Amino acid sequence: MMATLTAKAGTARATTSAAWSGRATPYLFMAPYLVLFCVFVLAPAIYGLWVSLHDWDFLLEGRPFVGLDNYAALFDPASAVYDDFWMSMRATGVFTLLSVPFLVVLPLGIALLLNRPFRGRTFFRGLFFAPYVLGVAVVCLMWRLLLDPNLGLVDWLLGTDIAWTTSLPWGWVALVGVTVWWTLGFNGVIYLAGMQDIPRELYDAAKVDGAGRWAEFRHVTLPGLRPVMLFVVTTTVLASANMFGQSYLLTQGAPGGETRTAIVYILDQGLGQYKMGSASAMSYVLTLALIVVSVINFRLFRGRS
């Protein structure tokens, strides 16, 4: 009897241990990411929120608590930062509205072409993706030389005398054009990967029904790419709204700060003017705007589905 009870108790302990181990396994795999997320994302975000509630100047020993004054200044037309901040937000919005359609539509068209079998397909896939491996500094400095009104190759080839980086609307043309050329390949690869997951049987069924290429694209390819398009649109909007390098290196905000994006202005306030409290408040206002845009984007795609 005692042996039976002992065996049952051992079995129960083993079962409990196995159940606990099974429940803990996912958390053990997630632990490295959770540690990195807490250390490099969550903790800095909380600390940044705390900084935004203070008059935080690196040059001053005291950093007094000011509550929501840094946020109120962003919405007070009489404050010193109001005009420049909202000009930079407008520049961010303009760049996003101009670049996102190109970065969503053009890669889709290129992916459709590169998804079809033809000689040299692998070479052209690599060719379109190649600019993306370059750093932003390399891309911007190269194109700044090419677009130089005095020595640039672009004006020489076109026979024009356009100040691509210091005048409007050419500053926006340069920023959007260079960004599309640089990042187009990444979205194209994402679309290509999504197309590989669409079952070939759907295209065969469409051909049996007499569907042409436009009908296949509309009724098979687009519905199959909906999750991929949600990812592409969301990440492209967020990347465009956080554009920094192109504005900082290519146009340097010219003319008159018209092409200076919010990230560039926030950097200048925080690290140039040493007003970290105000810069942190600006960062959270920009973050809130991007959250709203992302939620709207998710709802639009959910409605379509």
Coordinates of C-alpha atoms in Angstrom, one line a residue:
M1 CA 0.0 0.0 0.0
M2 CA 2.8 2.4 1.0
A3 CA 4.7 1.7 -2.2
T4 CA 1.5 2.3 -4.3
L5 CA 1.0 5.7 -2.5
T6 CA 4.6 6.7 -3.0
A7 CA 4.5 5.8 -6.7
K8 CA 1.3 7.9 -7.1
A9 CA 2.8 10.8 -5.3
G10 CA 5.9 10.6 -7.4
T11 CA 3.8 10.4 -10.6
A12 CA 1.8 13.5 -9.4
R13 CA 5.0 15.5 -8.7
A14 CA 6.4 14.5 -12.1
T15 CA 3.2 15.5 -13.8
T16 CA 3.1 18.8 -12.0
S17 CA 6.8 19.5 -12.8
A18 CA 6.2 18.6 -16.5
A19 CA 3.1 20.9 -16.6
W20 CA 5.0 23.8 -15.0
S21 CA 8.0 23.3 -17.3
G22 CA 5.7 23.3 -20.3
R23 CA 4.1 26.6 -19.2
A24 CA 7.5 28.2 -18.5
T25 CA 9.1 27.2 -21.8
P26 CA 7.6 30.0 -23.9
Y27 CA 8.7 32.6 -21.3
L28 CA 12.2 31.2 -21.2
F29 CA 12.5 31.7 -25.0
M30 CA 11.0 35.2 -24.7
A31 CA 13.2 36.2 -21.8
P32 CA 16.2 37.5 -23.8
Y33 CA 14.0 39.7 -25.9
L34 CA 12.0 40.9 -22.9
V35 CA 15.2 41.8 -21.1
L36 CA 16.5 43.8 -24.1
F37 CA 13.1 45.4 -24.6
C38 CA 12.9 46.5 -21.0
V39 CA 16.5 47.8 -20.9
F40 CA 16.6 49.6 -24.3
V41 CA 12.9 50.5 -25.0
L42 CA 10.7 50.5 -22.0
A43 CA 13.1 52.0 -19.5
P44 CA 14.3 54.9 -21.8
A45 CA 10.6 55.6 -22.7
I46 CA 9.7 56.0 -19.0
Y47 CA 12.8 58.0 -18.3
G48 CA 12.1 60.2 -21.3
L49 CA 8.6 60.9 -20.0
W50 CA 10.1 61.9 -16.7
V51 CA 12.6 64.2 -18.5
S52 CA 9.7 65.9 -20.4
L53 CA 8.2 67.0 -17.1
H54 CA 11.3 69.0 -16.1
D55 CA 13.3 72.0 -17.3
W56 CA 16.1 69.6 -18.2
D57 CA 19.3 71.5 -19.3
F58 CA 22.6 69.7 -19.4
L59 CA 24.4 72.9 -18.6
L60 CA 22.5 73.6 -15.4
E61 CA 22.9 71.7 -12.2
G62 CA 19.3 72.1 -11.1
R63 CA 16.5 70.6 -13.2
P64 CA 13.2 71.9 -11.8
F65 CA 10.0 70.1 -12.2
V66 CA 7.6 72.0 -14.5
G67 CA 4.8 69.6 -15.0
L68 CA 3.1 69.9 -18.3
D69 CA 4.6 73.3 -19.2
N70 CA 6.8 71.8 -21.9
Y71 CA 3.7 70.3 -23.6
A72 CA 1.7 73.5 -23.1
A73 CA 4.4 75.5 -24.9
L74 CA 4.0 73.3 -28.0
F75 CA 0.4 74.5 -28.3
D76 CA 0.9 78.1 -27.3
P77 CA 1.4 80.4 -30.3
A78 CA 3.3 82.9 -28.0
S79 CA 6.0 80.4 -27.0
A80 CA 9.4 80.3 -28.6
V81 CA 9.2 76.8 -29.9
Y82 CA 5.6 76.9 -31.3
D83 CA 6.3 78.1 -34.9
D84 CA 9.5 76.1 -35.5
F85 CA 8.0 72.9 -34.0
W86 CA 4.9 72.9 -36.1
M87 CA 6.8 73.9 -39.2
S88 CA 8.9 70.8 -38.7
M89 CA 5.7 68.7 -38.1
R90 CA 4.3 70.1 -41.3
A91 CA 7.5 69.2 -43.2
T92 CA 7.3 65.7 -41.8
G93 CA 3.7 65.4 -43.0
V94 CA 4.6 66.7 -46.4
F95 CA 7.4 64.3 -46.8
T96 CA 5.3 61.4 -45.6
L97 CA 2.4 62.2 -48.0
L98 CA 4.7 62.6 -50.9
S99 CA 6.9 59.5 -50.3
V100 CA 4.6 56.8 -49.0
P101 CA 2.5 56.4 -52.2
F102 CA 5.6 55.9 -54.3
L103 CA 7.1 53.5 -51.7
V104 CA 4.0 51.5 -51.7
V105 CA 2.9 51.4 -55.4
L106 CA 6.3 51.3 -57.2
P107 CA 7.7 48.4 -55.3
L108 CA 4.5 46.5 -55.9
G109 CA 4.8 47.0 -59.6
I110 CA 8.4 46.0 -59.7
A111 CA 7.7 42.9 -57.6
L112 CA 5.0 41.9 -60.0
L113 CA 7.5 42.1 -62.9
L114 CA 10.3 40.4 -61.0
N115 CA 7.9 37.6 -59.9
R116 CA 7.5 36.4 -63.4
P117 CA 10.1 34.0 -64.9
F118 CA 12.5 35.6 -67.4
R119 CA 16.2 35.4 -68.0
G120 CA 18.3 37.5 -65.6
R121 CA 15.5 37.8 -63.0
T122 CA 17.9 37.1 -60.1
F123 CA 20.3 39.8 -61.3
F124 CA 17.5 42.4 -61.5
R125 CA 16.2 41.5 -58.1
G126 CA 19.7 42.1 -56.7
L127 CA 20.0 45.3 -58.7
F128 CA 16.8 46.9 -57.3
F129 CA 17.7 45.9 -53.7
A130 CA 21.4 47.0 -53.9
P131 CA 20.9 50.7 -52.9
Y132 CA 19.2 49.6 -49.7
V133 CA 22.5 48.1 -48.3
L134 CA 24.1 51.6 -48.4
G135 CA 24.2 53.8 -45.3
V136 CA 22.2 57.0 -45.2
A137 CA 25.4 59.1 -45.0
V138 CA 26.8 57.5 -48.1
V139 CA 23.5 57.9 -50.1
C140 CA 23.0 61.5 -49.1
L141 CA 26.6 62.7 -49.6
M142 CA 26.7 60.9 -53.0
W143 CA 23.4 62.5 -54.2
R144 CA 24.4 65.9 -52.7
L145 CA 27.3 65.9 -55.1
L146 CA 25.2 64.7 -58.0
L147 CA 22.6 67.4 -57.4
D148 CA 25.0 70.2 -56.8
P149 CA 23.9 73.1 -59.0
N150 CA 27.5 74.0 -60.0
L151 CA 29.3 70.6 -60.2
G152 CA 26.4 68.2 -60.2
L153 CA 26.0 65.6 -62.9
V154 CA 22.2 65.8 -62.8
D155 CA 22.0 69.4 -64.0
W156 CA 24.6 68.7 -66.6
L157 CA 22.7 65.8 -68.1
L158 CA 19.4 67.7 -68.0
G159 CA 20.9 70.9 -69.3
T160 CA 19.3 72.8 -66.4
D161 CA 20.4 75.1 -63.5
I162 CA 18.2 73.9 -60.7
A163 CA 19.1 74.3 -57.0
W164 CA 17.9 70.9 -56.0
T165 CA 18.8 71.1 -52.3
T166 CA 18.2 74.8 -51.5
S167 CA 14.9 75.7 -53.2
L168 CA 11.3 74.7 -53.3
P169 CA 9.7 72.6 -54.7
W170 CA 13.0 71.0 -55.8
G171 CA 14.1 70.3 -52.3
W172 CA 11.1 68.0 -51.8
V173 CA 11.7 66.4 -55.2
A174 CA 15.3 65.7 -54.2
L175 CA 14.3 64.3 -50.7
V176 CA 11.5 62.1 -52.1
G177 CA 13.4 61.0 -55.1
V178 CA 16.5 60.0 -53.2
T179 CA 14.5 58.2 -50.5
V180 CA 12.4 56.2 -53.1
W181 CA 15.6 55.2 -55.0
W182 CA 17.3 54.2 -51.8
T183 CA 14.5 52.2 -50.0
L184 CA 12.4 51.0 -52.9
G185 CA 14.1 47.6 -53.0
F186 CA 13.3 46.7 -49.4
N187 CA 9.5 47.0 -49.9
G188 CA 9.9 45.2 -53.2
V189 CA 11.5 42.2 -51.5
I190 CA 8.7 42.1 -48.9
Y191 CA 6.1 42.1 -51.7
L192 CA 8.0 39.3 -53.5
A193 CA 8.0 37.2 -50.3
G194 CA 4.3 37.7 -49.9
M195 CA 3.6 36.7 -53.5
Q196 CA 5.5 33.4 -52.9
D197 CA 3.0 32.5 -50.2
I198 CA -0.1 32.9 -52.5
P199 CA -1.2 29.4 -53.5
R200 CA -0.6 28.7 -57.2
E201 CA -3.9 26.9 -57.4
L202 CA -5.8 30.2 -57.1
Y203 CA -4.1 31.5 -60.2
D204 CA -4.9 28.2 -62.0
A205 CA -8.5 28.5 -61.0
A206 CA -8.7 32.1 -62.2
K207 CA -7.3 31.1 -65.6
V208 CA -9.9 28.3 -65.8
D209 CA -12.6 30.9 -65.2
G210 CA -11.1 33.0 -68.0
A211 CA -9.6 35.8 -65.9
G212 CA -7.0 38.0 -67.5
R213 CA -3.9 39.5 -65.8
W214 CA -5.8 42.5 -64.4
A215 CA -8.5 40.2 -63.0
E216 CA -5.8 37.9 -61.5
F217 CA -4.2 40.9 -59.9
R218 CA -7.4 42.4 -58.5
H219 CA -9.0 39.2 -57.2
V220 CA -6.1 37.0 -56.4
T221 CA -2.9 38.9 -55.9
L222 CA -4.2 41.9 -54.0
P223 CA -6.3 39.9 -51.5
G224 CA -3.4 37.5 -50.9
L225 CA -1.1 40.5 -50.3
R226 CA -3.4 42.3 -47.8
P227 CA -1.4 41.3 -44.6
V228 CA 1.8 42.2 -46.4
M229 CA 0.4 45.5 -47.6
L230 CA -0.6 46.3 -44.1
F231 CA 2.9 45.7 -42.9
V232 CA 4.5 47.7 -45.8
V233 CA 2.1 50.7 -45.4
T234 CA 2.5 50.8 -41.6
T235 CA 6.3 50.5 -41.6
T236 CA 6.7 52.9 -44.5
V237 CA 4.6 55.6 -42.8
L238 CA 6.5 55.2 -39.6
A239 CA 9.9 55.3 -41.4
S240 CA 8.9 58.4 -43.4
A241 CA 7.6 60.2 -40.4
N242 CA 10.9 59.5 -38.6
M243 CA 13.0 60.6 -41.5
F244 CA 16.2 62.3 -40.3
G245 CA 19.3 61.6 -42.4
Q246 CA 18.1 62.8 -45.7
S247 CA 16.9 66.1 -44.3
Y248 CA 20.0 66.6 -42.1
L249 CA 22.6 65.7 -44.8
L250 CA 21.0 66.4 -48.2
T251 CA 19.0 69.6 -47.8
Q252 CA 20.0 70.6 -44.3
G253 CA 16.5 71.9 -43.8
A254 CA 16.8 74.5 -46.6
P255 CA 15.3 76.7 -47.6
G256 CA 14.6 78.5 -44.3
G257 CA 13.7 75.3 -42.4
E258 CA 11.0 74.3 -44.9
T259 CA 12.5 70.8 -45.3
R260 CA 13.6 70.4 -41.7
T261 CA 11.6 67.4 -40.3
A262 CA 10.4 67.0 -36.7
I263 CA 13.2 64.6 -35.8
V264 CA 15.9 67.0 -37.0
Y265 CA 14.3 69.8 -35.0
I266 CA 14.0 67.6 -31.9
L267 CA 17.6 66.7 -32.2
D268 CA 18.6 70.3 -32.4
Q269 CA 16.6 71.3 -29.4
G270 CA 17.8 68.4 -27.3
L271 CA 21.5 68.1 -28.2
G272 CA 22.1 71.5 -29.8
Q273 CA 20.2 73.8 -27.5
Y274 CA 20.4 71.4 -24.5
K275 CA 16.7 71.6 -23.9
M276 CA 16.1 68.0 -23.3
G277 CA 12.8 68.5 -21.4
S278 CA 11.3 70.4 -24.4
A279 CA 12.7 67.9 -26.9
S280 CA 11.3 65.0 -24.9
A281 CA 7.9 66.6 -25.0
M282 CA 8.1 67.0 -28.7
S283 CA 9.1 63.4 -29.1
Y284 CA 6.0 62.2 -27.3
V285 CA 3.7 64.5 -29.3
L286 CA 5.2 63.1 -32.5
T287 CA 4.8 59.5 -31.1
L288 CA 1.1 60.2 -30.2
A289 CA 0.5 61.4 -33.8
L290 CA 2.1 58.3 -35.2
I291 CA 0.1 56.0 -33.0
V292 CA -3.1 57.7 -34.2
V293 CA -2.0 57.2 -37.8
S294 CA -1.2 53.6 -37.2
V295 CA -4.5 52.9 -35.6
I296 CA -6.3 54.5 -38.5
N297 CA -4.3 52.4 -41.0
F298 CA -5.1 49.1 -39.1
R299 CA -8.8 50.0 -39.1
L300 CA -8.8 50.8 -42.8
F301 CA -7.3 47.5 -43.7
R302 CA -9.6 45.6 -41.3
G303 CA -12.6 47.3 -42.9
R304 CA -11.4 46.2 -46.3
S305 CA -11.0 42.6 -45.2

